[in-house]
Amino acid sequence: MMKTPFIMTRQSNYILNVRLFTCCFLIGSLIACNENQEKAPGKNQEAAKADTVKVFLLTADSAQKTISLPGELLPNENAQIRAKVQGYIRKLNVDIGSRVKKGQILALIDAPEINTRVQELNEKVRAARSRYASSKDYFDRINEASKADGVIAPSELQRTKNQMMADSSEFNAAVFAASSYRQIGGYLAILAPYNGIITKRTINVGSFVGNPNEQPLFELQDNSSLRLQVPVPEVYTGAVLLNNSAELTTRSQPDKKFKATLVRASGNIDNQSRSELWEFAIPNTTGELKAGSYSDVKMRFLRSKPSMIVLTSAVVTTLEKKFVIKVSNNTTQWIDVRAGFNMGDKQEIFGDLNPGDTLVLKGNEELKPGTTVITKLDKK
C-alpha cells in the first residue's frame, strides 16, 4: 500500500513531460508555418522592388541654337593725326563733324626756319652743280689731250678724274639733302590720309605742335562701313553660323534691324572670357550707325552633322560629372556625357551613345547603376 503514491507520482511526471513535449512541438510547427508564410510573399516583394520607369529611344538630329550676344561697333579705319615737324598752327580748315576727302588740307603749320633751310640747301645744290660742271669740263679736256703721247702725265689724268668724281658725289648729296628738307616742308600741311569724318580736334590756331609726347591733332574715322566685334562663347565656335551673317539692333535705333556679314575670326580662345572674337562687316553709307555703339547681335548656329539630342530632364548633373541613365536588358547603366547646345527643354550631348539606345526620361542619382527596372516607352 505504501508503493502506490510513488507509482502515481512517476506516472504524473511522465504525463506532464509528454504534454510539455507536445506543446513545444505544436509551438515549433506554428512558428515554422509562419516563417514559410512570410517567405512565400517575400518573392512577390522582391518582384515589387523592380520599379517602372519611363524611357525613350535616343535619336540623332541637327542641333540648332539661336543666341543673342553683345557686340561693339568700330570704325572701318581710325587714324590719329599728328604733326611731323615743330611749329605753330597757322590755319585750321576743319572741325569735329567735318567730312573730308583723301589729301584734303586739314591745317597748316608755320615754321619759317624750315623754309629758310630749304632755300639754303637749294643754293648749296647750285654751288655743287657748278663745281661738278667745272671739274667735268676740265677732266674732259685733259682726257682728250692725253690721247697724244707725252702730252699729259698719267698721274695728272687720274687726279682730274678723282676731282670730277668727288664733285659729282658732293652735288648728289646736296640734291638729296634739299629734297629731304623739301619733303619736310611738305609736312607743314596736315593732310587727310583717307575719306572720313573728323571726330576729335585738340588744337587751335597758334598752338605749338610737333612735340613727341603731345596728343593727336585730329582723329579721323572712316565710317562708310563699320566693323562689329562679338565675343562668341567657346561652345559655339565649332558650329556653323547660318548664312554666315547675323542680325543686330542698337540702343539708339531699337526699331531697326541691320544685317552683318562675318568676315574674320581671331582664331584663338581668350583665357579669361573663354570666347573667340568674331568680326562682322556692316555697310553704313547712310551714316545711321555710329562707331562706338553697343549692340545686341542675334546669331543662329547649327551643327554641320547630326548629333544626339535629349530632353533636359534626362541629363543628371552632379559635382563630379554629368551623365544619362541607359537601360539595357532591364538594367540601368550610367553613361558620362559632355554638354553641347542647351536648347531650353532639350540638350545636345556627346558620349558613348548610339541612336536607338534606351534612356531614362527623368534621370536621378538615386537610380543606381545595375538596378533592375521595368521600362515604359514614352511616346510623346
C-alpha positions as YAML, in Angstrom:
chain: A
units: angstrom
residues:
- id: 1
  name: MET
  ca: [0.00, 0.00, 0.00]
- id: 2
  name: MET
  ca: [2.91, 2.33, 0.60]
- id: 3
  name: LYS
  ca: [4.17, 1.98, -3.03]
- id: 4
  name: THR
  ca: [1.03, 3.38, -4.68]
- id: 5
  name: PRO
  ca: [1.82, 7.07, -4.23]
- id: 6
  name: PHE
  ca: [5.30, 6.64, -5.72]
- id: 7
  name: ILE
  ca: [3.91, 4.91, -8.79]
- id: 8
  name: MET
  ca: [1.29, 7.60, -9.23]
- id: 9
  name: THR
  ca: [3.96, 10.28, -8.97]
- id: 10
  name: ARG
  ca: [6.05, 8.71, -11.73]
- id: 11
  name: GLN
  ca: [3.03, 8.43, -13.93]
- id: 12
  name: SER
  ca: [2.13, 12.05, -13.28]
- id: 13
  name: ASN
  ca: [5.66, 13.21, -14.25]
- id: 14
  name: TYR
  ca: [5.55, 11.15, -17.39]
- id: 15
  name: ILE
  ca: [2.22, 12.58, -18.43]
- id: 16
  name: LEU
  ca: [3.49, 16.11, -17.70]
- id: 17
  name: ASN
  ca: [6.61, 15.61, -19.82]
- id: 18
  name: VAL
  ca: [4.54, 14.26, -22.71]
- id: 19
  name: ARG
  ca: [2.27, 17.24, -22.53]
- id: 20
  name: LEU
  ca: [5.24, 19.66, -22.46]
- id: 21
  name: PHE
  ca: [6.83, 17.96, -25.46]
- id: 22
  name: THR
  ca: [3.57, 18.09, -27.34]
- id: 23
  name: CYS
  ca: [3.19, 21.80, -26.58]
- id: 24
  name: CYS
  ca: [6.75, 22.55, -27.71]
- id: 25
  name: PHE
  ca: [6.20, 20.60, -30.92]
- id: 26
  name: LEU
  ca: [2.99, 22.45, -31.68]
- id: 27
  name: ILE
  ca: [4.61, 25.84, -30.96]
- id: 28
  name: GLY
  ca: [7.58, 24.97, -33.24]
- id: 29
  name: SER
  ca: [5.26, 23.90, -36.01]
- id: 30
  name: LEU
  ca: [3.29, 27.11, -35.76]
- id: 31
  name: ILE
  ca: [6.50, 29.19, -35.93]
- id: 32
  name: ALA
  ca: [7.71, 27.22, -38.97]
- id: 33
  name: CYS
  ca: [4.37, 27.72, -40.71]
- id: 34
  name: ASN
  ca: [4.52, 31.42, -40.02]
- id: 35
  name: GLU
  ca: [8.07, 31.62, -41.42]
- id: 36
  name: ASN
  ca: [7.01, 29.73, -44.54]
- id: 37
  name: GLN
  ca: [4.06, 32.04, -44.94]
- id: 38
  name: GLU
  ca: [6.37, 35.07, -44.58]
- id: 39
  name: LYS
  ca: [8.88, 33.65, -47.05]
- id: 40
  name: ALA
  ca: [6.27, 32.94, -49.67]
- id: 41
  name: PRO
  ca: [5.19, 36.56, -50.12]
- id: 42
  name: GLY
  ca: [8.91, 37.63, -49.99]
- id: 43
  name: LYS
  ca: [9.27, 36.64, -53.62]
- id: 44
  name: ASN
  ca: [6.45, 38.95, -54.53]
- id: 45
  name: GLN
  ca: [8.13, 41.72, -52.52]
- id: 46
  name: GLU
  ca: [11.39, 41.24, -54.41]
- id: 47
  name: ALA
  ca: [9.46, 41.36, -57.65]
- id: 48
  name: ALA
  ca: [7.75, 44.52, -56.46]
- id: 49
  name: LYS
  ca: [11.16, 46.18, -55.98]
- id: 50
  name: ALA
  ca: [11.63, 46.40, -59.79]
- id: 51
  name: ASP
  ca: [10.33, 49.95, -60.36]
- id: 52
  name: THR
  ca: [8.70, 51.04, -63.58]
- id: 53
  name: VAL
  ca: [10.49, 53.97, -65.27]
- id: 54
  name: LYS
  ca: [9.62, 55.97, -68.34]
- id: 55
  name: VAL
  ca: [12.17, 55.71, -71.14]
- id: 56
  name: PHE
  ca: [12.66, 56.99, -74.67]
- id: 57
  name: LEU
  ca: [14.71, 55.96, -77.68]
- id: 58
  name: LEU
  ca: [17.74, 58.13, -78.44]
- id: 59
  name: THR
  ca: [17.75, 59.79, -81.87]
- id: 60
  name: ALA
  ca: [20.27, 61.89, -83.83]
- id: 61
  name: ASP
  ca: [19.26, 65.26, -85.23]
- id: 62
  name: SER
  ca: [20.78, 68.54, -86.41]
- id: 63
  name: ALA
  ca: [21.21, 70.77, -83.37]
- id: 64
  name: GLN
  ca: [20.27, 74.42, -83.83]
- id: 65
  name: LYS
  ca: [20.58, 77.28, -81.39]
- id: 66
  name: THR
  ca: [19.71, 80.98, -81.64]
- id: 67
  name: ILE
  ca: [21.50, 83.23, -79.18]
- id: 68
  name: SER
  ca: [21.81, 86.96, -78.57]
- id: 69
  name: LEU
  ca: [25.24, 88.33, -77.71]
- id: 70
  name: PRO
  ca: [26.56, 91.85, -77.02]
- id: 71
  name: GLY
  ca: [28.71, 93.44, -79.71]
- id: 72
  name: GLU
  ca: [30.65, 96.67, -80.25]
- id: 73
  name: LEU
  ca: [30.64, 98.76, -83.40]
- id: 74
  name: LEU
  ca: [34.03, 100.06, -84.53]
- id: 75
  name: PRO
  ca: [35.00, 102.32, -87.44]
- id: 76
  name: ASN
  ca: [36.44, 100.74, -90.56]
- id: 77
  name: GLU
  ca: [39.52, 102.99, -90.15]
- id: 78
  name: ASN
  ca: [40.55, 105.20, -87.25]
- id: 79
  name: ALA
  ca: [43.63, 107.43, -87.59]
- id: 80
  name: GLN
  ca: [45.28, 109.67, -85.02]
- id: 81
  name: ILE
  ca: [46.86, 112.51, -86.98]
- id: 82
  name: ARG
  ca: [49.98, 114.15, -85.53]
- id: 83
  name: ALA
  ca: [52.46, 116.81, -86.65]
- id: 84
  name: LYS
  ca: [55.79, 115.61, -88.03]
- id: 85
  name: VAL
  ca: [57.54, 118.97, -87.64]
- id: 86
  name: GLN
  ca: [57.56, 121.55, -84.91]
- id: 87
  name: GLY
  ca: [55.81, 124.85, -85.43]
- id: 88
  name: TYR
  ca: [52.70, 126.88, -84.76]
- id: 89
  name: ILE
  ca: [49.28, 126.26, -86.24]
- id: 90
  name: ARG
  ca: [48.73, 128.98, -88.79]
- id: 91
  name: LYS
  ca: [45.38, 127.90, -90.18]
- id: 92
  name: LEU
  ca: [42.62, 125.38, -89.36]
- id: 93
  name: ASN
  ca: [40.36, 124.16, -92.16]
- id: 94
  name: VAL
  ca: [38.21, 121.56, -90.33]
- id: 95
  name: ASP
  ca: [36.47, 120.89, -87.01]
- id: 96
  name: ILE
  ca: [34.72, 117.90, -85.39]
- id: 97
  name: GLY
  ca: [31.99, 116.52, -87.63]
- id: 98
  name: SER
  ca: [33.69, 117.75, -90.82]
- id: 99
  name: ARG
  ca: [33.66, 115.26, -93.68]
- id: 100
  name: VAL
  ca: [36.91, 115.32, -95.59]
- id: 101
  name: LYS
  ca: [38.39, 113.76, -98.70]
- id: 102
  name: LYS
  ca: [41.71, 111.99, -99.06]
- id: 103
  name: GLY
  ca: [44.53, 114.52, -99.48]
- id: 104
  name: GLN
  ca: [42.48, 117.45, -98.21]
- id: 105
  name: ILE
  ca: [44.45, 120.02, -96.13]
- id: 106
  name: LEU
  ca: [43.27, 119.91, -92.52]
- id: 107
  name: ALA
  ca: [45.65, 122.52, -91.08]
- id: 108
  name: LEU
  ca: [48.79, 124.50, -91.93]
- id: 109
  name: ILE
  ca: [51.87, 124.83, -89.70]
- id: 110
  name: ASP
  ca: [54.02, 127.94, -89.70]
- id: 111
  name: ALA
  ca: [57.76, 127.12, -89.41]
- id: 112
  name: PRO
  ca: [59.88, 129.86, -91.09]
- id: 113
  name: GLU
  ca: [63.17, 128.15, -90.25]
- id: 114
  name: ILE
  ca: [62.24, 125.23, -92.47]
- id: 115
  name: ASN
  ca: [61.67, 127.49, -95.47]
- id: 116
  name: THR
  ca: [64.97, 129.21, -94.77]
- id: 117
  name: ARG
  ca: [66.73, 125.87, -94.53]
- id: 118
  name: VAL
  ca: [65.21, 124.74, -97.84]
- id: 119
  name: GLN
  ca: [66.46, 127.91, -99.56]
- id: 120
  name: GLU
  ca: [69.92, 127.35, -98.07]
- id: 121
  name: LEU
  ca: [70.09, 123.81, -99.38]
- id: 122
  name: ASN
  ca: [68.88, 124.89, -102.81]
- id: 123
  name: GLU
  ca: [71.77, 127.32, -103.01]
- id: 124
  name: LYS
  ca: [74.19, 124.57, -101.97]
- id: 125
  name: VAL
  ca: [72.82, 122.43, -104.78]
- id: 126
  name: ARG
  ca: [73.54, 125.19, -107.29]
- id: 127
  name: ALA
  ca: [77.10, 125.63, -105.99]
- id: 128
  name: ALA
  ca: [77.78, 121.89, -106.08]
- id: 129
  name: ARG
  ca: [76.39, 121.69, -109.58]
- id: 130
  name: SER
  ca: [78.74, 124.43, -110.74]
- id: 131
  name: ARG
  ca: [81.80, 122.77, -109.20]
- id: 132
  name: TYR
  ca: [80.88, 119.48, -110.74]
- id: 133
  name: ALA
  ca: [80.33, 121.02, -114.17]
- id: 134
  name: SER
  ca: [83.72, 122.79, -113.98]
- id: 135
  name: SER
  ca: [85.67, 119.70, -112.90]
- id: 136
  name: LYS
  ca: [83.93, 117.56, -115.50]
- id: 137
  name: ASP
  ca: [84.80, 120.06, -118.25]
- id: 138
  name: TYR
  ca: [88.42, 120.13, -117.10]
- id: 139
  name: PHE
  ca: [88.60, 116.33, -116.99]
- id: 140
  name: ASP
  ca: [87.14, 116.05, -120.49]
- id: 141
  name: ARG
  ca: [89.83, 118.40, -121.91]
- id: 142
  name: ILE
  ca: [92.65, 116.63, -120.06]
- id: 143
  name: ASN
  ca: [91.35, 113.27, -121.16]
- id: 144
  name: GLU
  ca: [91.25, 114.43, -124.80]
- id: 145
  name: ALA
  ca: [94.78, 115.82, -124.60]
- id: 146
  name: SER
  ca: [96.11, 112.63, -123.02]
- id: 147
  name: LYS
  ca: [95.40, 110.74, -126.21]
- id: 148
  name: ALA
  ca: [98.57, 112.28, -127.68]
- id: 149
  name: ASP
  ca: [101.75, 110.58, -126.38]
- id: 150
  name: GLY
  ca: [103.73, 112.53, -123.80]
- id: 151
  name: VAL
  ca: [101.35, 115.49, -123.54]
- id: 152
  name: ILE
  ca: [99.60, 114.66, -120.23]
- id: 153
  name: ALA
  ca: [101.13, 112.67, -117.41]
- id: 154
  name: PRO
  ca: [99.03, 109.68, -116.30]
- id: 155
  name: SER
  ca: [99.03, 110.95, -112.71]
- id: 156
  name: GLU
  ca: [97.54, 114.27, -113.77]
- id: 157
  name: LEU
  ca: [94.80, 112.50, -115.69]
- id: 158
  name: GLN
  ca: [93.95, 110.38, -112.65]
- id: 159
  name: ARG
  ca: [93.93, 113.42, -110.34]
- id: 160
  name: THR
  ca: [91.47, 115.35, -112.52]
- id: 161
  name: LYS
  ca: [89.27, 112.26, -112.78]
- id: 162
  name: ASN
  ca: [89.18, 111.86, -108.99]
- id: 163
  name: GLN
  ca: [88.31, 115.52, -108.55]
- id: 164
  name: MET
  ca: [85.43, 115.18, -111.00]
- id: 165
  name: MET
  ca: [84.06, 112.16, -109.15]
- id: 166
  name: ALA
  ca: [84.31, 113.95, -105.77]
- id: 167
  name: ASP
  ca: [82.45, 116.97, -107.11]
- id: 168
  name: SER
  ca: [79.81, 114.65, -108.58]
- id: 169
  name: SER
  ca: [79.25, 112.96, -105.22]
- id: 170
  name: GLU
  ca: [79.03, 116.30, -103.43]
- id: 171
  name: PHE
  ca: [76.48, 117.51, -105.95]
- id: 172
  name: ASN
  ca: [74.32, 114.37, -105.49]
- id: 173
  name: ALA
  ca: [74.49, 114.72, -101.68]
- id: 174
  name: ALA
  ca: [73.33, 118.34, -101.91]
- id: 175
  name: VAL
  ca: [70.43, 117.29, -104.14]
- id: 176
  name: PHE
  ca: [69.33, 114.57, -101.67]
- id: 177
  name: ALA
  ca: [69.58, 116.94, -98.70]
- id: 178
  name: ALA
  ca: [67.49, 119.60, -100.44]
- id: 179
  name: SER
  ca: [64.93, 117.00, -101.50]
- id: 180
  name: SER
  ca: [64.69, 115.67, -97.94]
- id: 181
  name: TYR
  ca: [64.10, 119.11, -96.49]
- id: 182
  name: ARG
  ca: [61.57, 119.96, -99.18]
- id: 183
  name: GLN
  ca: [59.69, 116.82, -98.10]
- id: 184
  name: ILE
  ca: [59.83, 118.02, -94.51]
- id: 185
  name: GLY
  ca: [58.47, 121.32, -95.73]
- id: 186
  name: GLY
  ca: [55.59, 119.38, -97.20]
- id: 187
  name: TYR
  ca: [54.70, 118.26, -93.68]
- id: 188
  name: LEU
  ca: [53.76, 121.84, -92.87]
- id: 189
  name: ALA
  ca: [50.42, 120.98, -94.46]
- id: 190
  name: ILE
  ca: [48.44, 118.39, -92.45]
- id: 191
  name: LEU
  ca: [46.62, 116.18, -94.99]
- id: 192
  name: ALA
  ca: [43.76, 113.67, -94.62]
- id: 193
  name: PRO
  ca: [45.02, 110.12, -95.28]
- id: 194
  name: TYR
  ca: [41.60, 108.90, -96.49]
- id: 195
  name: ASN
  ca: [37.94, 109.88, -96.79]
- id: 196
  name: GLY
  ca: [36.21, 110.18, -93.44]
- id: 197
  name: ILE
  ca: [34.86, 112.37, -90.67]
- id: 198
  name: ILE
  ca: [36.78, 114.36, -88.07]
- id: 199
  name: THR
  ca: [35.73, 113.04, -84.65]
- id: 200
  name: LYS
  ca: [38.25, 114.88, -82.45]
- id: 201
  name: ARG
  ca: [40.28, 118.11, -82.52]
- id: 202
  name: THR
  ca: [42.77, 119.13, -79.82]
- id: 203
  name: ILE
  ca: [44.40, 122.26, -81.32]
- id: 204
  name: ASN
  ca: [43.60, 125.91, -82.03]
- id: 205
  name: VAL
  ca: [45.19, 128.50, -84.24]
- id: 206
  name: GLY
  ca: [48.52, 129.46, -82.66]
- id: 207
  name: SER
  ca: [49.00, 126.15, -80.84]
- id: 208
  name: PHE
  ca: [52.57, 124.85, -80.80]
- id: 209
  name: VAL
  ca: [52.74, 121.33, -82.23]
- id: 210
  name: GLY
  ca: [55.36, 118.75, -83.03]
- id: 211
  name: ASN
  ca: [56.38, 117.59, -79.54]
- id: 212
  name: PRO
  ca: [56.88, 113.78, -79.38]
- id: 213
  name: ASN
  ca: [54.51, 113.21, -76.43]
- id: 214
  name: GLU
  ca: [51.68, 115.53, -77.40]
- id: 215
  name: GLN
  ca: [48.11, 114.44, -78.10]
- id: 216
  name: PRO
  ca: [46.97, 113.83, -81.68]
- id: 217
  name: LEU
  ca: [45.92, 116.96, -83.54]
- id: 218
  name: PHE
  ca: [42.90, 115.22, -85.07]
- id: 219
  name: GLU
  ca: [41.17, 111.87, -85.06]
- id: 220
  name: LEU
  ca: [39.77, 110.78, -88.40]
- id: 221
  name: GLN
  ca: [37.33, 107.89, -88.84]
- id: 222
  name: ASP
  ca: [36.10, 106.14, -91.94]
- id: 223
  name: ASN
  ca: [32.51, 105.15, -91.11]
- id: 224
  name: SER
  ca: [31.32, 104.28, -94.61]
- id: 225
  name: SER
  ca: [31.36, 100.72, -93.31]
- id: 226
  name: LEU
  ca: [31.65, 99.52, -89.72]
- id: 227
  name: ARG
  ca: [33.30, 96.58, -88.02]
- id: 228
  name: LEU
  ca: [31.20, 94.66, -85.48]
- id: 229
  name: GLN
  ca: [33.20, 92.70, -82.91]
- id: 230
  name: VAL
  ca: [31.40, 89.94, -80.97]
- id: 231
  name: PRO
  ca: [32.98, 87.59, -78.36]
- id: 232
  name: VAL
  ca: [31.48, 84.17, -79.21]
- id: 233
  name: PRO
  ca: [31.45, 81.56, -76.37]
- id: 234
  name: GLU
  ca: [33.71, 78.58, -76.92]
- id: 235
  name: VAL
  ca: [30.83, 76.08, -77.19]
- id: 236
  name: TYR
  ca: [29.61, 77.78, -80.40]
- id: 237
  name: THR
  ca: [32.94, 78.35, -82.14]
- id: 238
  name: GLY
  ca: [32.91, 74.90, -83.75]
- id: 239
  name: ALA
  ca: [29.39, 75.28, -85.14]
- id: 240
  name: VAL
  ca: [28.25, 76.78, -88.44]
- id: 241
  name: LEU
  ca: [26.79, 80.29, -88.48]
- id: 242
  name: LEU
  ca: [23.65, 80.17, -90.60]
- id: 243
  name: ASN
  ca: [24.06, 82.17, -93.84]
- id: 244
  name: ASN
  ca: [27.38, 83.44, -92.43]
- id: 245
  name: SER
  ca: [25.54, 86.50, -91.14]
- id: 246
  name: ALA
  ca: [23.96, 88.00, -88.02]
- id: 247
  name: GLU
  ca: [21.22, 90.47, -87.19]
- id: 248
  name: LEU
  ca: [21.73, 93.38, -84.83]
- id: 249
  name: THR
  ca: [19.89, 96.21, -83.17]
- id: 250
  name: THR
  ca: [21.27, 99.24, -81.34]
- id: 251
  name: ARG
  ca: [20.01, 101.22, -78.37]
- id: 252
  name: SER
  ca: [19.79, 104.38, -80.44]
- id: 253
  name: GLN
  ca: [17.61, 102.64, -83.05]
- id: 254
  name: PRO
  ca: [15.88, 99.70, -81.35]
- id: 255
  name: ASP
  ca: [13.15, 99.57, -84.02]
- id: 256
  name: LYS
  ca: [15.60, 98.89, -86.87]
- id: 257
  name: LYS
  ca: [17.44, 95.67, -87.69]
- id: 258
  name: PHE
  ca: [20.74, 95.64, -89.55]
- id: 259
  name: LYS
  ca: [22.46, 92.74, -91.29]
- id: 260
  name: ALA
  ca: [26.12, 92.00, -90.61]
- id: 261
  name: THR
  ca: [28.33, 89.60, -92.58]
- id: 262
  name: LEU
  ca: [31.04, 87.55, -90.89]
- id: 263
  name: VAL
  ca: [34.43, 88.41, -92.41]
- id: 264
  name: ARG
  ca: [37.04, 87.12, -89.96]
- id: 265
  name: ALA
  ca: [37.68, 85.41, -86.62]
- id: 266
  name: SER
  ca: [40.59, 85.80, -84.23]
- id: 267
  name: GLY
  ca: [41.47, 82.08, -84.35]
- id: 268
  name: ASN
  ca: [42.11, 81.71, -80.60]
- id: 269
  name: ILE
  ca: [40.12, 81.34, -77.38]
- id: 270
  name: ASP
  ca: [40.61, 84.09, -74.81]
- id: 271
  name: ASN
  ca: [41.74, 82.56, -71.50]
- id: 272
  name: GLN
  ca: [39.67, 84.90, -69.34]
- id: 273
  name: SER
  ca: [36.36, 85.06, -71.19]
- id: 274
  name: ARG
  ca: [36.61, 81.59, -72.84]
- id: 275
  name: SER
  ca: [35.41, 83.12, -76.11]
- id: 276
  name: GLU
  ca: [36.66, 83.78, -79.63]
- id: 277
  name: LEU
  ca: [36.44, 87.25, -81.14]
- id: 278
  name: TRP
  ca: [34.44, 87.32, -84.40]
- id: 279
  name: GLU
  ca: [34.31, 90.38, -86.65]
- id: 280
  name: PHE
  ca: [31.46, 91.32, -88.96]
- id: 281
  name: ALA
  ca: [31.22, 93.98, -91.68]
- id: 282
  name: ILE
  ca: [28.21, 96.32, -91.88]
- id: 283
  name: PRO
  ca: [27.60, 98.79, -94.74]
- id: 284
  name: ASN
  ca: [26.91, 102.28, -93.37]
- id: 285
  name: THR
  ca: [26.63, 104.52, -96.41]
- id: 286
  name: THR
  ca: [23.70, 106.43, -94.87]
- id: 287
  name: GLY
  ca: [25.55, 107.01, -91.59]
- id: 288
  name: GLU
  ca: [22.70, 105.65, -89.45]
- id: 289
  name: LEU
  ca: [25.04, 103.59, -87.30]
- id: 290
  name: LYS
  ca: [27.57, 105.24, -85.01]
- id: 291
  name: ALA
  ca: [31.00, 103.83, -84.24]
- id: 292
  name: GLY
  ca: [31.44, 103.08, -80.56]
- id: 293
  name: SER
  ca: [27.84, 101.95, -80.07]
- id: 294
  name: TYR
  ca: [26.97, 98.72, -78.29]
- id: 295
  name: SER
  ca: [24.51, 96.39, -80.00]
- id: 296
  name: ASP
  ca: [22.56, 93.20, -79.45]
- id: 297
  name: VAL
  ca: [23.58, 90.62, -82.03]
- id: 298
  name: LYS
  ca: [21.32, 87.69, -82.84]
- id: 299
  name: MET
  ca: [23.08, 84.66, -84.34]
- id: 300
  name: ARG
  ca: [21.76, 81.25, -85.34]
- id: 301
  name: PHE
  ca: [24.15, 78.31, -85.06]
- id: 302
  name: LEU
  ca: [23.79, 74.76, -86.32]
- id: 303
  name: ARG
  ca: [25.93, 71.63, -86.29]
- id: 304
  name: SER
  ca: [27.49, 70.56, -89.57]
- id: 305
  name: LYS
  ca: [26.43, 66.95, -88.85]
- id: 306
  name: PRO
  ca: [23.71, 65.26, -86.73]
- id: 307
  name: SER
  ca: [24.31, 64.87, -83.00]
- id: 308
  name: MET
  ca: [22.49, 63.33, -80.02]
- id: 309
  name: ILE
  ca: [19.67, 65.45, -78.60]
- id: 310
  name: VAL
  ca: [17.75, 64.53, -75.43]
- id: 311
  name: LEU
  ca: [15.27, 66.17, -73.10]
- id: 312
  name: THR
  ca: [16.96, 68.22, -70.41]
- id: 313
  name: SER
  ca: [15.33, 66.05, -67.73]
- id: 314
  name: ALA
  ca: [17.32, 63.02, -68.94]
- id: 315
  name: VAL
  ca: [20.67, 64.61, -68.06]
- id: 316
  name: VAL
  ca: [21.84, 64.32, -64.46]
- id: 317
  name: THR
  ca: [24.40, 66.87, -63.26]
- id: 318
  name: THR
  ca: [26.43, 66.35, -60.09]
- id: 319
  name: LEU
  ca: [29.53, 67.98, -58.67]
- id: 320
  name: GLU
  ca: [31.66, 65.23, -60.15]
- id: 321
  name: LYS
  ca: [30.15, 64.62, -63.58]
- id: 322
  name: LYS
  ca: [27.25, 64.83, -65.98]
- id: 323
  name: PHE
  ca: [25.54, 61.62, -67.15]
- id: 324
  name: VAL
  ca: [22.44, 59.95, -68.56]
- id: 325
  name: ILE
  ca: [20.95, 56.62, -67.48]
- id: 326
  name: LYS
  ca: [20.89, 53.95, -70.16]
- id: 327
  name: VAL
  ca: [18.71, 50.84, -69.80]
- id: 328
  name: SER
  ca: [19.95, 47.61, -71.35]
- id: 329
  name: ASN
  ca: [18.26, 44.24, -70.65]
- id: 330
  name: ASN
  ca: [16.17, 45.98, -67.96]
- id: 331
  name: THR
  ca: [19.36, 47.00, -66.12]
- id: 332
  name: THR
  ca: [20.48, 50.60, -65.62]
- id: 333
  name: GLN
  ca: [23.88, 51.99, -66.58]
- id: 334
  name: TRP
  ca: [25.36, 55.46, -66.09]
- id: 335
  name: ILE
  ca: [26.88, 56.95, -69.26]
- id: 336
  name: ASP
  ca: [29.10, 60.04, -68.93]
- id: 337
  name: VAL
  ca: [28.26, 62.79, -71.40]
- id: 338
  name: ARG
  ca: [29.55, 66.21, -72.44]
- id: 339
  name: ALA
  ca: [27.06, 69.02, -72.96]
- id: 340
  name: GLY
  ca: [26.68, 70.84, -76.28]
- id: 341
  name: PHE
  ca: [23.92, 73.29, -77.22]
- id: 342
  name: ASN
  ca: [21.36, 73.98, -74.50]
- id: 343
  name: MET
  ca: [18.06, 74.46, -76.34]
- id: 344
  name: GLY
  ca: [15.76, 75.09, -73.39]
- id: 345
  name: ASP
  ca: [13.84, 71.86, -72.84]
- id: 346
  name: LYS
  ca: [16.35, 69.94, -74.97]
- id: 347
  name: GLN
  ca: [20.08, 69.37, -74.59]
- id: 348
  name: GLU
  ca: [22.72, 68.31, -77.10]
- id: 349
  name: ILE
  ca: [25.04, 65.68, -75.64]
- id: 350
  name: PHE
  ca: [28.16, 63.78, -76.66]
- id: 351
  name: GLY
  ca: [29.24, 60.45, -75.19]
- id: 352
  name: ASP
  ca: [29.42, 56.69, -75.69]
- id: 353
  name: LEU
  ca: [25.89, 56.50, -77.09]
- id: 354
  name: ASN
  ca: [24.25, 55.43, -80.32]
- id: 355
  name: PRO
  ca: [20.89, 56.17, -81.95]
- id: 356
  name: GLY
  ca: [18.30, 53.69, -80.70]
- id: 357
  name: ASP
  ca: [19.70, 53.42, -77.17]
- id: 358
  name: THR
  ca: [17.09, 53.37, -74.40]
- id: 359
  name: LEU
  ca: [17.47, 56.22, -71.90]
- id: 360
  name: VAL
  ca: [15.56, 57.08, -68.75]
- id: 361
  name: LEU
  ca: [13.31, 60.08, -69.34]
- id: 362
  name: LYS
  ca: [13.86, 61.61, -65.90]
- id: 363
  name: GLY
  ca: [17.26, 60.67, -64.56]
- id: 364
  name: ASN
  ca: [18.32, 61.00, -60.93]
- id: 365
  name: GLU
  ca: [21.19, 59.92, -58.69]
- id: 366
  name: GLU
  ca: [19.01, 57.52, -56.71]
- id: 367
  name: LEU
  ca: [18.66, 55.23, -59.72]
- id: 368
  name: LYS
  ca: [22.00, 53.49, -59.24]
- id: 369
  name: PRO
  ca: [23.86, 51.51, -61.93]
- id: 370
  name: GLY
  ca: [22.90, 47.85, -62.03]
- id: 371
  name: THR
  ca: [19.35, 48.44, -60.84]
- id: 372
  name: THR
  ca: [16.68, 46.19, -62.38]
- id: 373
  name: VAL
  ca: [13.79, 48.21, -63.76]
- id: 374
  name: ILE
  ca: [10.67, 47.77, -65.84]
- id: 375
  name: THR
  ca: [10.66, 50.15, -68.81]
- id: 376
  name: LYS
  ca: [7.70, 52.03, -70.15]
- id: 377
  name: LEU
  ca: [8.27, 53.73, -73.50]
- id: 378
  name: ASP
  ca: [7.25, 57.38, -73.56]
- id: 379
  name: LYS
  ca: [5.58, 58.11, -76.90]
- id: 380
  name: LYS
  ca: [5.49, 61.90, -76.63]
...
